[in-house]
Coordinates of N, CA and C in Angstrom, one line a residue:
M1 N 20.3 0.8 -3.9 CA 19.1 0.1 -3.8 C 18.3 0.1 -5.1
A2 N 18.8 0.9 -6.1 CA 18.0 1.1 -7.3 C 17.8 -0.2 -8.1
D3 N 18.8 -1.2 -8.0 CA 18.8 -2.4 -8.8 C 18.1 -3.5 -8.1
V4 N 17.6 -3.4 -6.9 CA 16.9 -4.5 -6.2 C 15.4 -4.3 -6.2
P5 N 14.7 -5.4 -6.2 CA 13.2 -5.2 -6.1 C 12.7 -4.4 -4.9
V6 N 11.6 -3.7 -5.1 CA 11.1 -3.0 -4.0 C 10.5 -3.9 -2.9
I7 N 9.8 -4.9 -3.4 CA 9.3 -6.0 -2.5 C 9.4 -7.3 -3.2
E8 N 9.8 -8.3 -2.4 CA 10.0 -9.6 -3.0 C 9.5 -10.7 -2.0
F9 N 8.4 -11.5 -2.4 CA 8.0 -12.6 -1.7 C 8.6 -13.8 -2.4
A10 N 9.6 -14.5 -1.8 CA 10.3 -15.6 -2.4 C 9.7 -16.9 -1.8
A11 N 8.8 -17.5 -2.5 CA 8.1 -18.8 -2.0 C 7.7 -18.6 -0.5
A12 N 7.1 -17.5 -0.2 CA 6.8 -17.2 1.2 C 5.5 -17.7 1.6
T13 N 5.5 -18.7 2.5 CA 4.3 -19.3 3.0 C 3.9 -18.5 4.3
L14 N 2.7 -17.9 4.3 CA 2.3 -17.0 5.3 C 1.4 -17.7 6.4
D15 N 1.0 -17.0 7.4 CA 0.3 -17.6 8.5 C -1.0 -18.2 8.1
S16 N -1.6 -17.7 7.0 CA -2.9 -18.2 6.6 C -2.8 -19.5 5.8
G17 N -1.6 -19.9 5.5 CA -1.3 -21.1 4.7 C -1.1 -20.8 3.2
V18 N -1.3 -19.6 2.8 CA -1.1 -19.3 1.4 C 0.4 -19.0 1.1
T19 N 0.8 -19.4 0.0 CA 2.2 -19.2 -0.4 C 2.2 -18.1 -1.5
V20 N 3.1 -17.1 -1.4 CA 3.2 -16.0 -2.3 C 4.5 -16.0 -3.1
D21 N 4.4 -15.9 -4.4 CA 5.6 -15.7 -5.2 C 5.4 -14.4 -6.0
L22 N 6.2 -13.4 -5.6 CA 5.9 -12.1 -6.2 C 7.2 -11.3 -6.1
T23 N 7.6 -10.7 -7.2 CA 8.7 -9.7 -7.2 C 8.2 -8.4 -7.9
L24 N 8.3 -7.3 -7.2 CA 7.8 -6.1 -7.7 C 9.0 -5.0 -7.7
D25 N 9.3 -4.6 -8.9 CA 10.4 -3.6 -9.1 C 9.9 -2.2 -9.0
A26 N 10.8 -1.2 -8.9 CA 10.4 0.2 -8.8 C 9.6 0.6 -10.0
G27 N 8.5 1.3 -9.7 CA 7.6 1.8 -10.8 C 6.5 0.8 -11.2
E28 N 6.5 -0.4 -10.7 CA 5.6 -1.5 -11.1 C 4.3 -1.4 -10.2
L29 N 3.2 -1.8 -10.8 CA 1.9 -1.9 -10.1 C 1.4 -3.4 -10.3
V30 N 1.1 -4.0 -9.2 CA 0.5 -5.3 -9.3 C -0.9 -5.3 -8.7
L31 N -1.9 -5.9 -9.5 CA -3.2 -6.1 -9.0 C -3.3 -7.5 -8.5
I32 N -3.8 -7.7 -7.2 CA -3.9 -9.0 -6.6 C -5.3 -9.4 -6.2
D33 N -5.8 -10.4 -6.8 CA -7.1 -11.0 -6.3 C -6.6 -12.1 -5.3
H34 N -6.8 -11.8 -4.0 CA -6.2 -12.6 -2.9 C -7.1 -13.6 -2.4
G35 N -8.4 -13.7 -2.8 CA -9.3 -14.7 -2.4 C -10.0 -14.5 -1.1
G36 N -9.6 -13.5 -0.3 CA -10.3 -13.2 0.9 C -9.5 -12.3 1.8
E37 N -10.2 -11.5 2.7 CA -9.5 -10.5 3.4 C -8.5 -11.0 4.4
Q38 N -8.6 -12.3 4.8 CA -7.6 -12.9 5.7 C -6.2 -12.9 4.9
N39 N -6.3 -13.4 3.7 CA -5.1 -13.5 2.9 C -4.5 -12.1 2.6
E40 N -5.4 -11.1 2.4 CA -4.9 -9.7 2.2 C -4.2 -9.2 3.4
R41 N -4.8 -9.5 4.6 CA -4.2 -8.9 5.9 C -2.8 -9.6 6.1
V42 N -2.7 -10.9 6.0 CA -1.4 -11.5 6.3 C -0.4 -11.1 5.3
M43 N -0.8 -10.9 4.0 CA 0.2 -10.5 3.0 C 0.6 -9.1 3.2
A44 N -0.3 -8.2 3.6 CA 0.1 -6.8 3.8 C 1.0 -6.7 5.1
D45 N 0.7 -7.5 6.1 CA 1.5 -7.5 7.3 C 2.9 -8.0 7.0
A46 N 3.0 -9.1 6.2 CA 4.3 -9.6 5.8 C 5.1 -8.7 5.0
A47 N 4.5 -7.9 4.1 CA 5.1 -7.0 3.2 C 5.7 -5.8 4.1
C48 N 5.1 -5.5 5.2 CA 5.6 -4.5 6.1 C 6.5 -5.0 7.2
G49 N 6.8 -6.3 7.2 CA 7.7 -6.9 8.2 C 7.1 -7.0 9.5
L50 N 5.7 -7.0 9.6 CA 5.1 -7.1 10.9 C 4.9 -8.6 11.3
T51 N 4.9 -9.5 10.4 CA 4.9 -10.9 10.6 C 5.9 -11.6 9.7
N52 N 6.4 -12.7 10.1 CA 7.4 -13.4 9.3 C 6.8 -14.6 8.7
P53 N 7.2 -15.0 7.5 CA 6.6 -16.2 6.8 C 7.0 -17.4 7.5
V54 N 6.2 -18.4 7.4 CA 6.5 -19.8 8.0 C 7.7 -20.4 7.2
R55 N 7.7 -20.2 5.9 CA 8.8 -20.7 5.1 C 9.0 -19.6 4.0
G56 N 10.2 -19.6 3.4 CA 10.6 -18.6 2.4 C 11.0 -17.3 3.1
S57 N 10.9 -16.3 2.3 CA 11.4 -15.0 2.8 C 10.6 -13.8 2.2
V58 N 10.6 -12.7 2.8 CA 10.0 -11.5 2.3 C 11.1 -10.4 2.5
R59 N 11.4 -9.7 1.3 CA 12.5 -8.7 1.3 C 11.9 -7.4 0.9
M60 N 12.3 -6.4 1.6 CA 11.9 -5.0 1.2 C 13.2 -4.3 0.8
L61 N 13.3 -3.8 -0.5 CA 14.5 -3.1 -1.0 C 15.7 -4.0 -0.7
G62 N 15.6 -5.3 -0.9 CA 16.7 -6.2 -0.8 C 17.0 -6.7 0.6
R63 N 16.3 -6.2 1.6 CA 16.6 -6.5 3.0 C 15.5 -7.5 3.5
D64 N 16.0 -8.6 4.0 CA 15.1 -9.6 4.6 C 14.6 -9.1 6.0
W65 N 13.3 -8.9 6.1 CA 12.7 -8.3 7.3 C 13.2 -9.1 8.5
R66 N 13.3 -10.4 8.5 CA 13.7 -11.2 9.7 C 15.1 -10.8 10.2
R67 N 15.9 -10.3 9.3 CA 17.3 -10.0 9.7 C 17.6 -8.6 10.1
L68 N 16.6 -7.8 10.1 CA 16.7 -6.4 10.4 C 16.6 -6.1 11.9
P69 N 17.5 -5.3 12.5 CA 17.2 -4.9 13.9 C 16.0 -3.9 13.9
P70 N 15.4 -3.8 15.1 CA 14.1 -3.0 15.2 C 14.2 -1.6 14.6
D71 N 15.3 -0.9 14.9 CA 15.4 0.5 14.5 C 15.5 0.6 12.9
L72 N 16.2 -0.3 12.3 CA 16.3 -0.3 10.8 C 14.9 -0.7 10.2
A73 N 14.3 -1.7 10.8 CA 13.0 -2.2 10.3 C 12.0 -1.0 10.4
N74 N 12.0 -0.3 11.5 CA 11.1 0.8 11.7 C 11.3 1.9 10.6
A75 N 12.6 2.2 10.4 CA 12.9 3.2 9.3 C 12.5 2.7 8.0
L76 N 12.6 1.4 7.7 CA 12.2 0.9 6.4 C 10.7 0.9 6.2
R77 N 9.9 0.7 7.3 CA 8.5 0.9 7.2 C 8.1 2.3 6.9
G78 N 8.9 3.2 7.2 CA 8.7 4.6 6.9 C 8.7 4.9 5.4
R79 N 9.2 3.9 4.6 CA 9.2 4.0 3.1 C 7.9 3.4 2.5
I80 N 7.0 2.9 3.4 CA 5.7 2.3 2.9 C 4.5 3.1 3.2
G81 N 3.8 3.4 2.1 CA 2.5 4.1 2.3 C 1.4 3.0 2.3
H82 N 0.3 3.2 3.1 CA -0.7 2.1 3.3 C -2.1 2.7 3.2
G83 N -2.9 2.2 2.3 CA -4.3 2.5 2.3 C -5.0 1.4 2.9
F84 N -5.7 1.6 4.0 CA -6.4 0.6 4.8 C -7.8 0.5 4.4
R85 N -8.4 -0.7 4.8 CA -9.9 -0.8 4.8 C -10.4 0.1 5.9
P86 N -11.7 0.4 5.8 CA -12.3 1.4 6.7 C -12.1 1.0 8.2
G87 N -11.8 2.1 9.0 CA -11.7 1.9 10.4 C -10.3 2.1 11.0
A88 N -9.3 2.2 10.1 CA -7.9 2.3 10.6 C -7.5 3.7 10.9
W89 N -8.2 4.3 11.8 CA -7.9 5.7 12.2 C -7.7 5.7 13.7
I90 N -6.8 6.6 14.2 CA -6.7 6.8 15.6 C -7.8 7.8 16.0
S91 N -8.8 7.3 16.8 CA -10.1 8.0 17.0 C -9.9 9.3 17.6
Y92 N -8.9 9.5 18.5 CA -8.8 10.7 19.3 C -8.0 11.8 18.6
L93 N -7.4 11.4 17.4 CA -6.7 12.4 16.6 C -7.5 12.9 15.5
S94 N -7.3 14.1 15.1 CA -8.0 14.7 13.9 C -7.6 13.9 12.7
V95 N -8.3 14.0 11.6 CA -7.9 13.3 10.4 C -6.6 13.9 9.9
I96 N -6.4 15.2 9.9 CA -5.2 15.8 9.4 C -4.0 15.3 10.3
D97 N -4.2 15.1 11.6 CA -3.1 14.6 12.4 C -2.8 13.2 12.1
N98 N -3.9 12.4 11.8 CA -3.7 11.0 11.4 C -2.9 10.9 10.1
I99 N -3.2 11.8 9.2 CA -2.5 11.8 7.9 C -1.0 12.2 8.1
M100 N -0.7 13.1 8.9 CA 0.6 13.7 9.1 C 1.5 12.8 10.0
L101 N 0.9 11.9 10.8 CA 1.6 11.2 11.8 C 2.9 10.5 11.3
A102 N 2.7 9.7 10.3 CA 3.9 8.9 9.8 C 5.0 9.8 9.4
Q103 N 4.7 10.9 8.6 CA 5.7 11.8 8.2 C 6.4 12.5 9.3
L104 N 5.7 12.9 10.3 CA 6.3 13.5 11.5 C 7.2 12.5 12.3
H105 N 6.8 11.3 12.3 CA 7.5 10.3 13.0 C 8.8 9.8 12.3
H106 N 8.7 9.6 11.0 CA 9.8 9.0 10.2 C 10.7 10.0 9.5
T107 N 10.3 11.3 9.4 CA 11.1 12.2 8.7 C 11.4 13.5 9.5
M108 N 12.3 14.3 8.9 CA 12.7 15.6 9.6 C 12.0 16.7 8.8
R109 N 11.0 16.4 8.0 CA 10.4 17.5 7.2 C 9.7 18.5 8.1
P110 N 9.7 19.8 7.7 CA 9.0 20.8 8.4 C 7.5 20.5 8.4
E111 N 6.8 20.8 9.5 CA 5.4 20.5 9.5 C 4.6 21.2 8.5
A112 N 5.0 22.5 8.1 CA 4.3 23.2 7.1 C 4.4 22.5 5.8
D113 N 5.5 21.9 5.4 CA 5.7 21.2 4.2 C 4.7 20.0 4.1
I114 N 4.6 19.3 5.2 CA 3.8 18.1 5.3 C 2.3 18.5 5.1
R115 N 1.9 19.6 5.8 CA 0.6 20.1 5.6 C 0.3 20.5 4.2
D116 N 1.2 21.2 3.5 CA 1.0 21.6 2.1 C 0.9 20.4 1.2
E117 N 1.7 19.4 1.5 CA 1.5 18.1 0.6 C 0.2 17.5 0.9
A118 N -0.3 17.4 2.1 CA -1.6 16.8 2.4 C -2.7 17.6 1.7
S119 N -2.5 18.9 1.7 CA -3.6 19.7 1.0 C -3.6 19.4 -0.5
R120 N -2.4 19.3 -1.1 CA -2.4 19.1 -2.6 C -2.9 17.7 -2.9
L121 N -2.6 16.7 -2.1 CA -3.1 15.3 -2.3 C -4.6 15.3 -2.1
S122 N -5.1 16.0 -1.1 CA -6.5 16.0 -0.8 C -7.3 16.5 -2.0
V123 N -6.8 17.6 -2.7 CA -7.5 18.1 -3.9 C -7.4 17.1 -5.0
A124 N -6.3 16.4 -5.1 CA -6.1 15.4 -6.2 C -7.1 14.2 -6.0
F125 N -7.5 14.0 -4.8 CA -8.5 12.9 -4.5 C -9.9 13.4 -4.3
G126 N -10.2 14.6 -4.7 CA -11.5 15.1 -4.7 C -12.0 15.8 -3.4
L127 N -11.1 16.1 -2.5 CA -11.5 16.8 -1.3 C -11.3 18.3 -1.4
P128 N -12.1 19.1 -0.8 CA -11.8 20.6 -0.9 C -10.6 21.0 -0.1
G129 N -10.2 20.2 0.8 CA -9.0 20.4 1.6 C -8.9 19.2 2.6
V130 N -7.9 19.3 3.5 CA -7.7 18.2 4.4 C -8.7 18.3 5.5
P131 N -9.5 17.2 5.7 CA -10.4 17.2 6.8 C -9.7 17.4 8.2
T132 N -10.3 18.3 9.0 CA -9.7 18.7 10.2 C -10.4 18.2 11.4
G133 N -11.6 17.6 11.2 CA -12.3 17.1 12.4 C -11.8 15.7 12.7
L134 N -12.5 15.1 13.7 CA -12.2 13.7 14.1 C -12.7 12.8 13.1
P135 N -12.1 11.6 13.0 CA -12.7 10.6 12.0 C -14.2 10.3 12.2
S136 N -14.6 10.3 13.4 CA -16.1 10.1 13.6 C -17.0 11.2 13.1
D137 N -16.4 12.3 12.8 CA -17.2 13.5 12.3 C -17.2 13.5 10.8
C138 N -16.5 12.6 10.1 CA -16.3 12.7 8.7 C -17.2 11.7 8.0
A139 N -17.7 12.1 6.8 CA -18.5 11.1 6.0 C -17.6 10.0 5.5
P140 N -18.2 8.8 5.3 CA -17.3 7.6 4.9 C -16.6 7.9 3.6
G141 N -17.2 8.6 2.6 CA -16.5 8.9 1.4 C -15.3 9.8 1.6
D142 N -15.5 10.8 2.4 CA -14.4 11.7 2.7 C -13.2 10.9 3.4
L143 N -13.6 10.0 4.3 CA -12.6 9.3 5.0 C -11.8 8.4 4.0
A144 N -12.5 7.8 3.1 CA -11.9 6.9 2.1 C -10.9 7.8 1.3
R145 N -11.2 9.0 0.9 CA -10.3 9.8 0.2 C -9.1 10.2 1.0
A146 N -9.4 10.6 2.3 CA -8.3 10.9 3.2 C -7.4 9.8 3.5
D147 N -7.9 8.6 3.4 CA -7.0 7.4 3.6 C -6.0 7.3 2.5
L148 N -6.5 7.6 1.2 CA -5.6 7.5 0.1 C -4.6 8.7 0.2
V149 N -5.0 9.8 0.7 CA -4.0 10.9 0.9 C -2.9 10.4 1.8
R150 N -3.3 9.8 2.9 CA -2.3 9.3 3.9 C -1.4 8.3 3.2
A151 N -1.9 7.4 2.4 CA -1.1 6.4 1.7 C 0.0 7.0 0.8
F152 N -0.3 8.1 0.2 CA 0.7 8.6 -0.8 C 1.5 9.8 -0.3
M153 N 1.4 10.0 1.0 CA 2.2 11.1 1.6 C 3.7 10.8 1.5
G154 N 4.6 11.8 1.4 CA 6.0 11.6 1.3 C 6.4 11.0 -0.1
S155 N 7.4 10.3 -0.1 CA 7.9 9.7 -1.4 C 8.1 8.2 -1.1
P156 N 6.9 7.5 -0.9 CA 7.0 6.1 -0.5 C 7.7 5.2 -1.6
A157 N 8.5 4.2 -1.2 CA 9.0 3.3 -2.2 C 7.9 2.3 -2.6
L158 N 7.0 2.0 -1.6 CA 5.9 1.0 -1.8 C 4.6 1.6 -1.3
V159 N 3.5 1.4 -2.0 CA 2.2 1.8 -1.6 C 1.4 0.5 -1.6
I160 N 0.7 0.2 -0.5 CA -0.2 -1.0 -0.4 C -1.6 -0.4 -0.3
L161 N -2.5 -0.9 -1.1 CA -3.9 -0.5 -1.2 C -4.8 -1.6 -0.9
E162 N -5.5 -1.6 0.2 CA -6.4 -2.6 0.6 C -7.8 -2.3 0.1
G163 N -8.2 -2.8 -1.1 CA -9.5 -2.7 -1.6 C -10.1 -1.3 -1.7
P164 N -9.4 -0.3 -2.3 CA -9.9 1.0 -2.4 C -11.3 1.1 -3.1
P165 N -12.2 2.0 -2.7 CA -13.5 2.1 -3.3 C -13.5 2.3 -4.8
A166 N -14.4 1.6 -5.4 CA -14.5 1.6 -6.9 C -14.6 3.1 -7.4
D167 N -15.4 3.9 -6.7 CA -15.6 5.3 -7.2 C -14.4 6.2 -7.2
L168 N -13.3 5.7 -6.6 CA -12.0 6.4 -6.6 C -11.0 5.9 -7.5
T169 N -11.4 4.9 -8.4 CA -10.5 4.3 -9.3 C -9.8 5.3 -10.2
G170 N -10.6 6.2 -10.8 CA -10.0 7.1 -11.7 C -8.9 8.0 -11.1
A171 N -9.2 8.6 -10.0 CA -8.3 9.4 -9.3 C -7.0 8.6 -8.8
L172 N -7.3 7.4 -8.4 CA -6.2 6.5 -8.0 C -5.3 6.2 -9.1
I173 N -5.8 5.9 -10.3 CA -5.0 5.6 -11.5 C -4.1 6.8 -11.8
N174 N -4.7 8.0 -11.8 CA -3.9 9.1 -12.0 C -2.7 9.3 -11.0
M175 N -3.0 9.1 -9.8 CA -2.0 9.2 -8.8 C -0.9 8.2 -8.9
I176 N -1.3 6.9 -9.2 CA -0.3 5.9 -9.4 C 0.6 6.2 -10.6
R177 N 0.0 6.7 -11.7 CA 0.8 7.0 -12.8 C 1.9 8.1 -12.4
T178 N 1.5 9.0 -11.6 CA 2.4 10.1 -11.2 C 3.5 9.5 -10.3
V179 N 3.2 8.7 -9.3 CA 4.2 8.2 -8.4 C 5.1 7.1 -9.0
R180 N 4.6 6.4 -10.0 CA 5.4 5.4 -10.7 C 6.5 6.1 -11.4
D181 N 6.3 7.3 -12.0 CA 7.4 8.0 -12.6 C 8.5 8.3 -11.7
R182 N 8.2 8.3 -10.4 CA 9.3 8.6 -9.4 C 9.8 7.3 -8.8
G183 N 9.4 6.2 -9.3 CA 9.9 4.9 -8.9 C 9.1 4.2 -7.8
T184 N 8.0 4.7 -7.4 CA 7.1 4.0 -6.4 C 6.5 2.8 -7.0
A185 N 6.5 1.7 -6.3 CA 5.8 0.5 -6.6 C 4.5 0.4 -5.8
A186 N 3.5 -0.2 -6.4 CA 2.2 -0.3 -5.7 C 1.6 -1.7 -5.8
V187 N 1.0 -2.1 -4.7 CA 0.3 -3.4 -4.6 C -1.2 -3.0 -4.3
W188 N -2.1 -3.4 -5.2 CA -3.5 -3.1 -5.2 C -4.3 -4.4 -5.0
F189 N -4.8 -4.6 -3.8 CA -5.6 -5.7 -3.5 C -7.1 -5.5 -4.0
T190 N -7.7 -6.5 -4.6 CA -9.1 -6.4 -4.9 C -9.7 -7.8 -5.0
L191 N -11.0 -7.8 -4.7 CA -11.8 -9.0 -4.9 C -12.9 -8.8 -6.0
D192 N -12.7 -7.7 -6.7 CA -13.7 -7.3 -7.8 C -13.1 -7.8 -9.1
P193 N -13.7 -8.9 -9.7 CA -13.2 -9.4 -11.0 C -13.2 -8.4 -12.1
D194 N -14.2 -7.5 -12.2 CA -14.2 -6.5 -13.2 C -13.0 -5.6 -13.1
L195 N -12.7 -5.1 -11.9 CA -11.6 -4.3 -11.7 C -10.3 -5.0 -12.0
W196 N -10.2 -6.3 -11.6 CA -8.9 -7.0 -11.8 C -8.6 -7.2 -13.3
H197 N -9.7 -7.3 -14.1 CA -9.5 -7.4 -15.6 C -9.5 -6.1 -16.3
D198 N -9.7 -5.0 -15.6 CA -9.9 -3.7 -16.3 C -8.6 -3.3 -17.0
K199 N -8.6 -3.2 -18.3 CA -7.4 -2.8 -19.0 C -7.0 -1.4 -18.8
A200 N -7.9 -0.5 -18.3 CA -7.6 0.9 -18.0 C -6.6 1.0 -16.9
I201 N -6.5 0.0 -16.0 CA -5.6 0.1 -14.9 C -4.2 -0.4 -15.4
P202 N -3.2 0.5 -15.3 CA -1.9 0.2 -15.9 C -1.1 -0.8 -15.1
A203 N -1.6 -2.0 -14.9 CA -0.9 -3.0 -14.0 C 0.2 -3.6 -14.9
S204 N 1.4 -3.7 -14.3 CA 2.5 -4.5 -14.9 C 2.4 -5.9 -14.6
Q205 N 1.7 -6.3 -13.5 CA 1.5 -7.7 -13.2 C 0.0 -7.8 -12.6
R206 N -0.5 -9.0 -12.8 CA -1.8 -9.3 -12.2 C -1.6 -10.7 -11.6
C207 N -1.9 -10.8 -10.3 CA -1.7 -12.1 -9.6 C -3.1 -12.5 -9.0
R208 N -3.3 -13.8 -8.8 CA -4.5 -14.2 -8.1 C -4.2 -15.5 -7.4
L209 N -5.1 -15.9 -6.5 CA -5.0 -17.1 -5.7 C -5.4 -18.3 -6.6
R210 N -4.6 -19.3 -6.7 CA -4.9 -20.5 -7.3 C -4.5 -21.6 -6.3
G211 N -5.6 -22.3 -5.8 CA -5.3 -23.3 -4.7 C -4.8 -22.6 -3.5
S212 N -3.6 -22.8 -3.1 CA -3.0 -22.1 -2.0 C -1.9 -21.2 -2.3
V213 N -1.8 -20.8 -3.6 CA -0.6 -20.0 -4.1 C -1.1 -18.8 -4.7
I214 N -0.5 -17.6 -4.4 CA -0.8 -16.4 -5.0 C 0.4 -16.1 -5.9
A215 N 0.2 -16.1 -7.2 CA 1.3 -15.9 -8.2 C 0.8 -15.2 -9.4
A216 N 1.6 -14.9 -10.4 CA 1.2 -14.3 -11.6 C 0.2 -15.1 -12.3
A217 N -0.9 -14.5 -12.8 CA -2.0 -15.2 -13.4 C -1.7 -15.4 -14.9
R218 N -2.2 -16.5 -15.4 CA -2.1 -16.8 -16.8 C -3.2 -16.2 -17.6
D219 N -4.3 -16.0 -17.0 CA -5.5 -15.4 -17.7 C -5.5 -13.9 -17.5
R220 N -4.4 -13.3 -18.0 CA -4.3 -11.8 -17.9 C -5.2 -11.2 -19.0
P221 N -5.7 -10.0 -18.7 CA -6.6 -9.3 -19.7 C -5.9 -9.0 -21.0

């Protein structure tokens, strides 16, 4: 799988009516100005194989989501880390259990190893440790950091970031540099024009919505 793109939108027209042309290889980072949260949601869902394009195709590691049986599709989703907008927590589970859930479900890793990784990532994102209370007991800033911890757990082939808070940009850039060296690709959605143009963000591609198409932008910084 090393020679195939991590994620590929091949003239993929999504439910929102937007068409996406994007190929992201291992270790690449793309910044996407998607024009609105509806486009962000349908693009993220299509990248994870949760919805199918109306036309065109979406492939993850060379595999067309539409052609995968459910068990293989589920295993492939285990290769995706996801940073969500606020609120994407299972309310009755502790934050640490939310963070560990995907690794416990998709891998055979010992629970102690998963906890250790969660602790290391928590420190990297400015937390003193992994929050152990319920999501409702945590401050919004701590939950935002914990969400990024959840996104980078394991060795994801792809990380999807839905508008991460601006005050975490520095820590996020450092983490992306680290995982890109291991071949992780990242999709970073933003509606902030200053961030999209920020030369400090080591994006290999910058895409934005033009009319009804999301594709590589000509006005790159």
